[in-house]
Amino acid sequence: MSKRRPYVRPMDGWFKRDPFFIEYMAHEGTAVFVWLFALEMLAGLFALAAGEAAWGGFTAFLASVPGLLLNGLILVMLLYHGVSWFLIMPRTLPPVRVGGRKVPGSTISAVGLAAMLVASFAVVGFFCLLANGGQG
Amino acid sequence: MSDQLKRSNEPVFWLLFGAGGMLAALIGAALVFVLVFAVPLGLMPEAALSYGAARAFAQHWLAKAFLFVVVSLFFWHAVHRIFHSLHDIGVHAGRGARVLVYGSALAGTVAAAFALALIGG
């Protein structure tokens, strides 16, 4: 047993030292809200399987003040997840080459964000058409 | 290390993390909006979230496949990211925690399939 007590640099709150680290922890933290939304959808599926009363309880929660507040937070965090996902993409993707030339990171992010915008409007548009067209 | 390189299961979990992250980035916020805010904002009639409409939707095989992929991949993405962030906040989780974390995503995947099967076709 050694009696030496070497200095160990304290790491508590390490990410507060640099705005870059704070952003890192923020975008990693969005995973908690992705998890919550997955859990919410799973609860919805079980409510739908259980019957009309259970489903009514589920939609009543969605429309309640706590439900709207929680889902508002989830919505903001998922937007942040999407934006940060594509902003980091130049660093998480292996170098992309088109025509022998390296695609700049800003282009990769821009294409990703554009895809997010198009896909999001497509999803909202699809479900609005489905709901308003009366076609099951 | 032995003469044979140890195989890692990390790429499998990383792939599920990446696929779920991409799906959540592309349409996650839109899905929250459709499920929770489209009716209060008047973009959809209230009947769109009625029991009959929701059940009819979830009984279509394409919707089933979509819901299964979304729920399960979101779980796999989230647990992988949360697990690796534990290290960053000073919790150095070991093999047991890894089994627990990925096991929960597996449980979520099985549960989603089970619920969708209960809803029927």
PDB file of N, CA, C and O in Angstrom, chain B residues 18-86:
ATOM      1  N   GLY B  18     -26.852   5.763 -34.185  1.00  0.00           N
ATOM      2  CA  GLY B  18     -26.788   6.678 -35.329  1.00  0.00           C
ATOM      3  C   GLY B  18     -28.093   6.707 -36.112  1.00  0.00           C
ATOM      4  O   GLY B  18     -28.584   7.776 -36.483  1.00  0.00           O
ATOM      5  N   ALA B  19     -28.670   5.526 -36.330  1.00  0.00           N
ATOM      6  CA  ALA B  19     -29.928   5.452 -37.085  1.00  0.00           C
ATOM      7  C   ALA B  19     -31.039   6.163 -36.325  1.00  0.00           C
ATOM      8  O   ALA B  19     -31.804   6.948 -36.896  1.00  0.00           O
ATOM      9  N   GLY B  20     -31.122   5.912 -35.015  1.00  0.00           N
ATOM     10  CA  GLY B  20     -32.144   6.567 -34.199  1.00  0.00           C
ATOM     11  C   GLY B  20     -31.924   8.066 -34.129  1.00  0.00           C
ATOM     12  O   GLY B  20     -32.874   8.848 -34.187  1.00  0.00           O
ATOM     13  N   GLY B  21     -30.674   8.476 -34.023  1.00  0.00           N
ATOM     14  CA  GLY B  21     -30.359   9.898 -33.955  1.00  0.00           C
ATOM     15  C   GLY B  21     -30.725  10.606 -35.239  1.00  0.00           C
ATOM     16  O   GLY B  21     -31.252  11.724 -35.216  1.00  0.00           O
ATOM     17  N   MET B  22     -30.455   9.945 -36.366  1.00  0.00           N
ATOM     18  CA  MET B  22     -30.782  10.544 -37.664  1.00  0.00           C
ATOM     19  C   MET B  22     -32.295  10.674 -37.825  1.00  0.00           C
ATOM     20  O   MET B  22     -32.806  11.723 -38.220  1.00  0.00           O
ATOM     21  N   LEU B  23     -33.008   9.602 -37.465  1.00  0.00           N
ATOM     22  CA  LEU B  23     -34.474   9.632 -37.585  1.00  0.00           C
ATOM     23  C   LEU B  23     -35.070  10.705 -36.670  1.00  0.00           C
ATOM     24  O   LEU B  23     -35.955  11.468 -37.078  1.00  0.00           O
ATOM     25  N   ALA B  24     -34.559  10.769 -35.436  1.00  0.00           N
ATOM     26  CA  ALA B  24     -35.064  11.764 -34.480  1.00  0.00           C
ATOM     27  C   ALA B  24     -34.745  13.176 -34.956  1.00  0.00           C
ATOM     28  O   ALA B  24     -35.539  14.100 -34.774  1.00  0.00           O
ATOM     29  N   ALA B  25     -33.563  13.344 -35.573  1.00  0.00           N
ATOM     30  CA  ALA B  25     -33.177  14.672 -36.052  1.00  0.00           C
ATOM     31  C   ALA B  25     -34.071  15.101 -37.206  1.00  0.00           C
ATOM     32  O   ALA B  25     -34.493  16.249 -37.291  1.00  0.00           O
ATOM     33  N   LEU B  26     -34.376  14.155 -38.094  1.00  0.00           N
ATOM     34  CA  LEU B  26     -35.156  14.505 -39.287  1.00  0.00           C
ATOM     35  C   LEU B  26     -36.621  14.773 -38.947  1.00  0.00           C
ATOM     36  O   LEU B  26     -37.198  15.753 -39.408  1.00  0.00           O
ATOM     37  N   ILE B  27     -37.246  13.882 -38.156  1.00  0.00           N
ATOM     38  CA  ILE B  27     -38.706  13.996 -37.983  1.00  0.00           C
ATOM     39  C   ILE B  27     -39.166  13.965 -36.528  1.00  0.00           C
ATOM     40  O   ILE B  27     -40.370  14.022 -36.279  1.00  0.00           O
ATOM     41  N   GLY B  28     -38.258  13.880 -35.552  1.00  0.00           N
ATOM     42  CA  GLY B  28     -38.669  13.775 -34.148  1.00  0.00           C
ATOM     43  C   GLY B  28     -39.549  14.934 -33.704  1.00  0.00           C
ATOM     44  O   GLY B  28     -40.645  14.743 -33.169  1.00  0.00           O
ATOM     45  N   ALA B  29     -39.070  16.158 -33.950  1.00  0.00           N
ATOM     46  CA  ALA B  29     -39.835  17.335 -33.529  1.00  0.00           C
ATOM     47  C   ALA B  29     -41.175  17.388 -34.251  1.00  0.00           C
ATOM     48  O   ALA B  29     -42.199  17.733 -33.649  1.00  0.00           O
ATOM     49  N   ALA B  30     -41.183  17.020 -35.529  1.00  0.00           N
ATOM     50  CA  ALA B  30     -42.430  17.034 -36.306  1.00  0.00           C
ATOM     51  C   ALA B  30     -43.433  16.039 -35.715  1.00  0.00           C
ATOM     52  O   ALA B  30     -44.644  16.313 -35.682  1.00  0.00           O
ATOM     53  N   LEU B  31     -42.950  14.896 -35.250  1.00  0.00           N
ATOM     54  CA  LEU B  31     -43.852  13.895 -34.670  1.00  0.00           C
ATOM     55  C   LEU B  31     -44.470  14.400 -33.370  1.00  0.00           C
ATOM     56  O   LEU B  31     -45.659  14.184 -33.115  1.00  0.00           O
ATOM     57  N   VAL B  32     -43.659  15.065 -32.524  1.00  0.00           N
ATOM     58  CA  VAL B  32     -44.205  15.647 -31.295  1.00  0.00           C
ATOM     59  C   VAL B  32     -45.273  16.667 -31.660  1.00  0.00           C
ATOM     60  O   VAL B  32     -46.356  16.710 -31.070  1.00  0.00           O
ATOM     61  N   PHE B  33     -44.979  17.474 -32.667  1.00  0.00           N
ATOM     62  CA  PHE B  33     -45.922  18.512 -33.088  1.00  0.00           C
ATOM     63  C   PHE B  33     -47.236  17.894 -33.552  1.00  0.00           C
ATOM     64  O   PHE B  33     -48.314  18.327 -33.141  1.00  0.00           O
ATOM     65  N   VAL B  34     -47.151  16.852 -34.375  1.00  0.00           N
ATOM     66  CA  VAL B  34     -48.360  16.218 -34.913  1.00  0.00           C
ATOM     67  C   VAL B  34     -49.184  15.590 -33.786  1.00  0.00           C
ATOM     68  O   VAL B  34     -50.407  15.762 -33.718  1.00  0.00           O
ATOM     69  N   LEU B  35     -48.500  14.879 -32.875  1.00  0.00           N
ATOM     70  CA  LEU B  35     -49.223  14.156 -31.827  1.00  0.00           C
ATOM     71  C   LEU B  35     -49.833  15.098 -30.800  1.00  0.00           C
ATOM     72  O   LEU B  35     -50.956  14.874 -30.330  1.00  0.00           O
ATOM     73  N   VAL B  36     -49.120  16.162 -30.436  1.00  0.00           N
ATOM     74  CA  VAL B  36     -49.534  16.965 -29.284  1.00  0.00           C
ATOM     75  C   VAL B  36     -50.104  18.332 -29.661  1.00  0.00           C
ATOM     76  O   VAL B  36     -51.048  18.800 -29.031  1.00  0.00           O
ATOM     77  N   PHE B  37     -49.546  18.988 -30.670  1.00  0.00           N
ATOM     78  CA  PHE B  37     -49.881  20.403 -30.870  1.00  0.00           C
ATOM     79  C   PHE B  37     -50.736  20.690 -32.105  1.00  0.00           C
ATOM     80  O   PHE B  37     -51.287  21.778 -32.216  1.00  0.00           O
ATOM     81  N   ALA B  38     -50.847  19.728 -33.032  1.00  0.00           N
ATOM     82  CA  ALA B  38     -51.595  19.999 -34.263  1.00  0.00           C
ATOM     83  C   ALA B  38     -53.083  20.209 -33.980  1.00  0.00           C
ATOM     84  O   ALA B  38     -53.708  21.075 -34.576  1.00  0.00           O
ATOM     85  N   VAL B  39     -53.653  19.428 -33.045  1.00  0.00           N
ATOM     86  CA  VAL B  39     -55.081  19.577 -32.728  1.00  0.00           C
ATOM     87  C   VAL B  39     -55.355  20.884 -31.968  1.00  0.00           C
ATOM     88  O   VAL B  39     -56.211  21.663 -32.390  1.00  0.00           O
ATOM     89  N   PRO B  40     -54.617  21.187 -30.868  1.00  0.00           N
ATOM     90  CA  PRO B  40     -54.873  22.454 -30.171  1.00  0.00           C
ATOM     91  C   PRO B  40     -54.686  23.681 -31.066  1.00  0.00           C
ATOM     92  O   PRO B  40     -55.366  24.692 -30.886  1.00  0.00           O
ATOM     93  N   LEU B  41     -53.782  23.599 -32.038  1.00  0.00           N
ATOM     94  CA  LEU B  41     -53.535  24.751 -32.909  1.00  0.00           C
ATOM     95  C   LEU B  41     -54.498  24.804 -34.089  1.00  0.00           C
ATOM     96  O   LEU B  41     -54.400  25.704 -34.931  1.00  0.00           O
ATOM     97  N   GLY B  42     -55.394  23.829 -34.168  1.00  0.00           N
ATOM     98  CA  GLY B  42     -56.421  23.876 -35.195  1.00  0.00           C
ATOM     99  C   GLY B  42     -55.983  23.376 -36.568  1.00  0.00           C
ATOM    100  O   GLY B  42     -56.691  23.560 -37.550  1.00  0.00           O
ATOM    101  N   LEU B  43     -54.791  22.745 -36.632  1.00  0.00           N
ATOM    102  CA  LEU B  43     -54.333  22.207 -37.918  1.00  0.00           C
ATOM    103  C   LEU B  43     -55.007  20.879 -38.244  1.00  0.00           C
ATOM    104  O   LEU B  43     -55.021  20.439 -39.390  1.00  0.00           O
ATOM    105  N   MET B  44     -55.528  20.245 -37.195  1.00  0.00           N
ATOM    106  CA  MET B  44     -56.222  18.964 -37.364  1.00  0.00           C
ATOM    107  C   MET B  44     -57.527  19.017 -36.580  1.00  0.00           C
ATOM    108  O   MET B  44     -57.577  19.656 -35.523  1.00  0.00           O
ATOM    109  N   PRO B  45     -58.572  18.353 -37.088  1.00  0.00           N
ATOM    110  CA  PRO B  45     -59.801  18.257 -36.287  1.00  0.00           C
ATOM    111  C   PRO B  45     -59.563  17.380 -35.060  1.00  0.00           C
ATOM    112  O   PRO B  45     -58.678  16.520 -35.075  1.00  0.00           O
ATOM    113  N   GLU B  46     -60.348  17.589 -34.016  1.00  0.00           N
ATOM    114  CA  GLU B  46     -60.173  16.820 -32.787  1.00  0.00           C
ATOM    115  C   GLU B  46     -60.365  15.323 -33.043  1.00  0.00           C
ATOM    116  O   GLU B  46     -59.752  14.485 -32.387  1.00  0.00           O
ATOM    117  N   ALA B  47     -61.203  15.023 -34.039  1.00  0.00           N
ATOM    118  CA  ALA B  47     -61.493  13.620 -34.361  1.00  0.00           C
ATOM    119  C   ALA B  47     -60.257  12.865 -34.834  1.00  0.00           C
ATOM    120  O   ALA B  47     -60.235  11.637 -34.824  1.00  0.00           O
ATOM    121  N   ALA B  48     -59.214  13.596 -35.241  1.00  0.00           N
ATOM    122  CA  ALA B  48     -58.004  12.942 -35.735  1.00  0.00           C
ATOM    123  C   ALA B  48     -57.339  12.100 -34.650  1.00  0.00           C
ATOM    124  O   ALA B  48     -56.678  11.111 -34.935  1.00  0.00           O
ATOM    125  N   LEU B  49     -57.525  12.503 -33.382  1.00  0.00           N
ATOM    126  CA  LEU B  49     -56.921  11.757 -32.281  1.00  0.00           C
ATOM    127  C   LEU B  49     -57.952  10.892 -31.556  1.00  0.00           C
ATOM    128  O   LEU B  49     -57.695  10.388 -30.479  1.00  0.00           O
ATOM    129  N   SER B  50     -59.138  10.723 -32.174  1.00  0.00           N
ATOM    130  CA  SER B  50     -60.146   9.874 -31.543  1.00  0.00           C
ATOM    131  C   SER B  50     -59.674   8.425 -31.527  1.00  0.00           C
ATOM    132  O   SER B  50     -58.787   8.041 -32.289  1.00  0.00           O
ATOM    133  N   TYR B  51     -60.324   7.633 -30.661  1.00  0.00           N
ATOM    134  CA  TYR B  51     -59.940   6.228 -30.531  1.00  0.00           C
ATOM    135  C   TYR B  51     -60.054   5.510 -31.870  1.00  0.00           C
ATOM    136  O   TYR B  51     -59.133   4.793 -32.292  1.00  0.00           O
ATOM    137  N   GLY B  52     -61.172   5.740 -32.569  1.00  0.00           N
ATOM    138  CA  GLY B  52     -61.401   5.055 -33.838  1.00  0.00           C
ATOM    139  C   GLY B  52     -60.341   5.407 -34.878  1.00  0.00           C
ATOM    140  O   GLY B  52     -59.785   4.527 -35.541  1.00  0.00           O
ATOM    141  N   ALA B  53     -60.041   6.708 -35.006  1.00  0.00           N
ATOM    142  CA  ALA B  53     -59.071   7.145 -36.014  1.00  0.00           C
ATOM    143  C   ALA B  53     -57.670   6.634 -35.687  1.00  0.00           C
ATOM    144  O   ALA B  53     -56.949   6.150 -36.568  1.00  0.00           O
ATOM    145  N   ALA B  54     -57.292   6.738 -34.394  1.00  0.00           N
ATOM    146  CA  ALA B  54     -55.950   6.305 -33.993  1.00  0.00           C
ATOM    147  C   ALA B  54     -55.790   4.802 -34.196  1.00  0.00           C
ATOM    148  O   ALA B  54     -54.762   4.324 -34.685  1.00  0.00           O
ATOM    149  N   ARG B  55     -56.850   4.049 -33.861  1.00  0.00           N
ATOM    150  CA  ARG B  55     -56.777   2.599 -33.993  1.00  0.00           C
ATOM    151  C   ARG B  55     -56.739   2.187 -35.462  1.00  0.00           C
ATOM    152  O   ARG B  55     -55.955   1.299 -35.845  1.00  0.00           O
ATOM    153  N   ALA B  56     -57.568   2.857 -36.263  1.00  0.00           N
ATOM    154  CA  ALA B  56     -57.554   2.551 -37.699  1.00  0.00           C
ATOM    155  C   ALA B  56     -56.168   2.818 -38.283  1.00  0.00           C
ATOM    156  O   ALA B  56     -55.652   2.046 -39.090  1.00  0.00           O
ATOM    157  N   PHE B  57     -55.550   3.914 -37.845  1.00  0.00           N
ATOM    158  CA  PHE B  57     -54.205   4.238 -38.329  1.00  0.00           C
ATOM    159  C   PHE B  57     -53.208   3.164 -37.920  1.00  0.00           C
ATOM    160  O   PHE B  57     -52.463   2.639 -38.747  1.00  0.00           O
ATOM    161  N   ALA B  58     -53.223   2.799 -36.625  1.00  0.00           N
ATOM    162  CA  ALA B  58     -52.233   1.858 -36.104  1.00  0.00           C
ATOM    163  C   ALA B  58     -52.470   0.431 -36.588  1.00  0.00           C
ATOM    164  O   ALA B  58     -51.630  -0.448 -36.388  1.00  0.00           O
ATOM    165  N   GLN B  59     -53.626   0.190 -37.223  1.00  0.00           N
ATOM    166  CA  GLN B  59     -53.888  -1.169 -37.723  1.00  0.00           C
ATOM    167  C   GLN B  59     -53.322  -1.380 -39.119  1.00  0.00           C
ATOM    168  O   GLN B  59     -53.213  -2.510 -39.585  1.00  0.00           O
ATOM    169  N   HIS B  60     -52.966  -0.286 -39.773  1.00  0.00           N
ATOM    170  CA  HIS B  60     -52.356  -0.419 -41.103  1.00  0.00           C
ATOM    171  C   HIS B  60     -50.925  -0.930 -40.945  1.00  0.00           C
ATOM    172  O   HIS B  60     -50.186  -0.452 -40.076  1.00  0.00           O
ATOM    173  N   TRP B  61     -50.528  -1.877 -41.772  1.00  0.00           N
ATOM    174  CA  TRP B  61     -49.217  -2.493 -41.579  1.00  0.00           C
ATOM    175  C   TRP B  61     -48.069  -1.494 -41.775  1.00  0.00           C
ATOM    176  O   TRP B  61     -47.038  -1.574 -41.100  1.00  0.00           O
ATOM    177  N   LEU B  62     -48.283  -0.523 -42.661  1.00  0.00           N
ATOM    178  CA  LEU B  62     -47.230   0.470 -42.896  1.00  0.00           C
ATOM    179  C   LEU B  62     -47.050   1.367 -41.668  1.00  0.00           C
ATOM    180  O   LEU B  62     -45.925   1.674 -41.270  1.00  0.00           O
ATOM    181  N   ALA B  63     -48.191   1.766 -41.069  1.00  0.00           N
ATOM    182  CA  ALA B  63     -48.131   2.587 -39.862  1.00  0.00           C
ATOM    183  C   ALA B  63     -47.497   1.797 -38.722  1.00  0.00           C
ATOM    184  O   ALA B  63     -46.713   2.335 -37.939  1.00  0.00           O
ATOM    185  N   LYS B  64     -47.839   0.508 -38.643  1.00  0.00           N
ATOM    186  CA  LYS B  64     -47.239  -0.370 -37.622  1.00  0.00           C
ATOM    187  C   LYS B  64     -45.719  -0.383 -37.753  1.00  0.00           C
ATOM    188  O   LYS B  64     -44.997  -0.233 -36.771  1.00  0.00           O
ATOM    189  N   ALA B  65     -45.251  -0.605 -38.981  1.00  0.00           N
ATOM    190  CA  ALA B  65     -43.808  -0.652 -39.231  1.00  0.00           C
ATOM    191  C   ALA B  65     -43.165   0.680 -38.849  1.00  0.00           C
ATOM    192  O   ALA B  65     -42.120   0.720 -38.191  1.00  0.00           O
ATOM    193  N   PHE B  66     -43.816   1.770 -39.242  1.00  0.00           N
ATOM    194  CA  PHE B  66     -43.291   3.100 -38.941  1.00  0.00           C
ATOM    195  C   PHE B  66     -43.206   3.329 -37.431  1.00  0.00           C
ATOM    196  O   PHE B  66     -42.161   3.750 -36.908  1.00  0.00           O
ATOM    197  N   LEU B  67     -44.303   3.043 -36.716  1.00  0.00           N
ATOM    198  CA  LEU B  67     -44.337   3.260 -35.270  1.00  0.00           C
ATOM    199  C   LEU B  67     -43.303   2.391 -34.561  1.00  0.00           C
ATOM    200  O   LEU B  67     -42.627   2.841 -33.630  1.00  0.00           O
ATOM    201  N   PHE B  68     -43.158   1.141 -35.026  1.00  0.00           N
ATOM    202  CA  PHE B  68     -42.181   0.239 -34.413  1.00  0.00           C
ATOM    203  C   PHE B  68     -40.766   0.786 -34.591  1.00  0.00           C
ATOM    204  O   PHE B  68     -39.973   0.836 -33.640  1.00  0.00           O
ATOM    205  N   VAL B  69     -40.450   1.203 -35.812  1.00  0.00           N
ATOM    206  CA  VAL B  69     -39.097   1.712 -36.094  1.00  0.00           C
ATOM    207  C   VAL B  69     -38.828   2.972 -35.264  1.00  0.00           C
ATOM    208  O   VAL B  69     -37.760   3.114 -34.645  1.00  0.00           O
ATOM    209  N   VAL B  70     -39.797   3.885 -35.215  1.00  0.00           N
ATOM    210  CA  VAL B  70     -39.603   5.138 -34.483  1.00  0.00           C
ATOM    211  C   VAL B  70     -39.381   4.868 -32.992  1.00  0.00           C
ATOM    212  O   VAL B  70     -38.388   5.308 -32.410  1.00  0.00           O
ATOM    213  N   VAL B  71     -40.301   4.122 -32.371  1.00  0.00           N
ATOM    214  CA  VAL B  71     -40.204   3.906 -30.923  1.00  0.00           C
ATOM    215  C   VAL B  71     -38.919   3.164 -30.573  1.00  0.00           C
ATOM    216  O   VAL B  71     -38.168   3.580 -29.684  1.00  0.00           O
ATOM    217  N   SER B  72     -38.622   2.079 -31.287  1.00  0.00           N
ATOM    218  CA  SER B  72     -37.452   1.280 -30.915  1.00  0.00           C
ATOM    219  C   SER B  72     -36.149   2.039 -31.190  1.00  0.00           C
ATOM    220  O   SER B  72     -35.268   2.094 -30.330  1.00  0.00           O
ATOM    221  N   LEU B  73     -36.022   2.663 -32.337  1.00  0.00           N
ATOM    222  CA  LEU B  73     -34.766   3.371 -32.641  1.00  0.00           C
ATOM    223  C   LEU B  73     -34.556   4.569 -31.712  1.00  0.00           C
ATOM    224  O   LEU B  73     -33.422   4.871 -31.335  1.00  0.00           O
ATOM    225  N   PHE B  74     -35.648   5.250 -31.331  1.00  0.00           N
ATOM    226  CA  PHE B  74     -35.499   6.368 -30.393  1.00  0.00           C
ATOM    227  C   PHE B  74     -34.957   5.844 -29.053  1.00  0.00           C
ATOM    228  O   PHE B  74     -34.112   6.481 -28.438  1.00  0.00           O
ATOM    229  N   PHE B  75     -35.460   4.672 -28.617  1.00  0.00           N
ATOM    230  CA  PHE B  75     -34.938   4.081 -27.378  1.00  0.00           C
ATOM    231  C   PHE B  75     -33.453   3.757 -27.515  1.00  0.00           C
ATOM    232  O   PHE B  75     -32.656   4.088 -26.646  1.00  0.00           O
ATOM    233  N   TRP B  76     -33.066   3.098 -28.611  1.00  0.00           N
ATOM    234  CA  TRP B  76     -31.662   2.696 -28.789  1.00  0.00           C
ATOM    235  C   TRP B  76     -30.747   3.906 -28.865  1.00  0.00           C
ATOM    236  O   TRP B  76     -29.642   3.918 -28.316  1.00  0.00           O
ATOM    237  N   HIS B  77     -31.213   4.940 -29.563  1.00  0.00           N
ATOM    238  CA  HIS B  77     -30.415   6.160 -29.659  1.00  0.00           C
ATOM    239  C   HIS B  77     -30.213   6.782 -28.286  1.00  0.00           C
ATOM    240  O   HIS B  77     -29.086   7.101 -27.891  1.00  0.00           O
ATOM    241  N   ALA B  78     -31.323   6.931 -27.555  1.00  0.00           N
ATOM    242  CA  ALA B  78     -31.282   7.651 -26.280  1.00  0.00           C
ATOM    243  C   ALA B  78     -30.416   6.925 -25.249  1.00  0.00           C
ATOM    244  O   ALA B  78     -29.568   7.544 -24.607  1.00  0.00           O
ATOM    245  N   VAL B  79     -30.605   5.613 -25.102  1.00  0.00           N
ATOM    246  CA  VAL B  79     -29.866   4.920 -24.035  1.00  0.00           C
ATOM    247  C   VAL B  79     -28.362   4.912 -24.331  1.00  0.00           C
ATOM    248  O   VAL B  79     -27.546   5.027 -23.418  1.00  0.00           O
ATOM    249  N   HIS B  80     -27.994   4.789 -25.602  1.00  0.00           N
ATOM    250  CA  HIS B  80     -26.571   4.785 -25.948  1.00  0.00           C
ATOM    251  C   HIS B  80     -25.933   6.121 -25.578  1.00  0.00           C
ATOM    252  O   HIS B  80     -24.857   6.176 -24.976  1.00  0.00           O
ATOM    253  N   ARG B  81     -26.634   7.203 -25.927  1.00  0.00           N
ATOM    254  CA  ARG B  81     -26.080   8.528 -25.666  1.00  0.00           C
ATOM    255  C   ARG B  81     -26.032   8.806 -24.168  1.00  0.00           C
ATOM    256  O   ARG B  81     -25.055   9.355 -23.660  1.00  0.00           O
ATOM    257  N   ILE B  82     -27.109   8.438 -23.453  1.00  0.00           N
ATOM    258  CA  ILE B  82     -27.147   8.664 -22.009  1.00  0.00           C
ATOM    259  C   ILE B  82     -26.048   7.848 -21.334  1.00  0.00           C
ATOM    260  O   ILE B  82     -25.327   8.340 -20.468  1.00  0.00           O
ATOM    261  N   PHE B  83     -25.883   6.586 -21.782  1.00  0.00           N
ATOM    262  CA  PHE B  83     -24.872   5.716 -21.178  1.00  0.00           C
ATOM    263  C   PHE B  83     -23.477   6.318 -21.322  1.00  0.00           C
ATOM    264  O   PHE B  83     -22.694   6.351 -20.374  1.00  0.00           O
ATOM    265  N   HIS B  84     -23.154   6.825 -22.511  1.00  0.00           N
ATOM    266  CA  HIS B  84     -21.817   7.379 -22.718  1.00  0.00           C
ATOM    267  C   HIS B  84     -21.641   8.728 -22.036  1.00  0.00           C
ATOM    268  O   HIS B  84     -20.517   9.122 -21.722  1.00  0.00           O
ATOM    269  N   SER B  85     -22.755   9.430 -21.771  1.00  0.00           N
ATOM    270  CA  SER B  85     -22.661  10.711 -21.070  1.00  0.00           C
ATOM    271  C   SER B  85     -22.450  10.518 -19.573  1.00  0.00           C
ATOM    272  O   SER B  85     -21.967  11.417 -18.897  1.00  0.00           O
ATOM    273  N   LEU B  86     -22.829   9.333 -19.067  1.00  0.00           N
ATOM    274  CA  LEU B  86     -22.615   9.047 -17.643  1.00  0.00           C
ATOM    275  C   LEU B  86     -21.138   9.213 -17.301  1.00  0.00           C
ATOM    276  O   LEU B  86     -20.772   9.779 -16.270  1.00  0.00           O
TER     277      LEU B  86
END
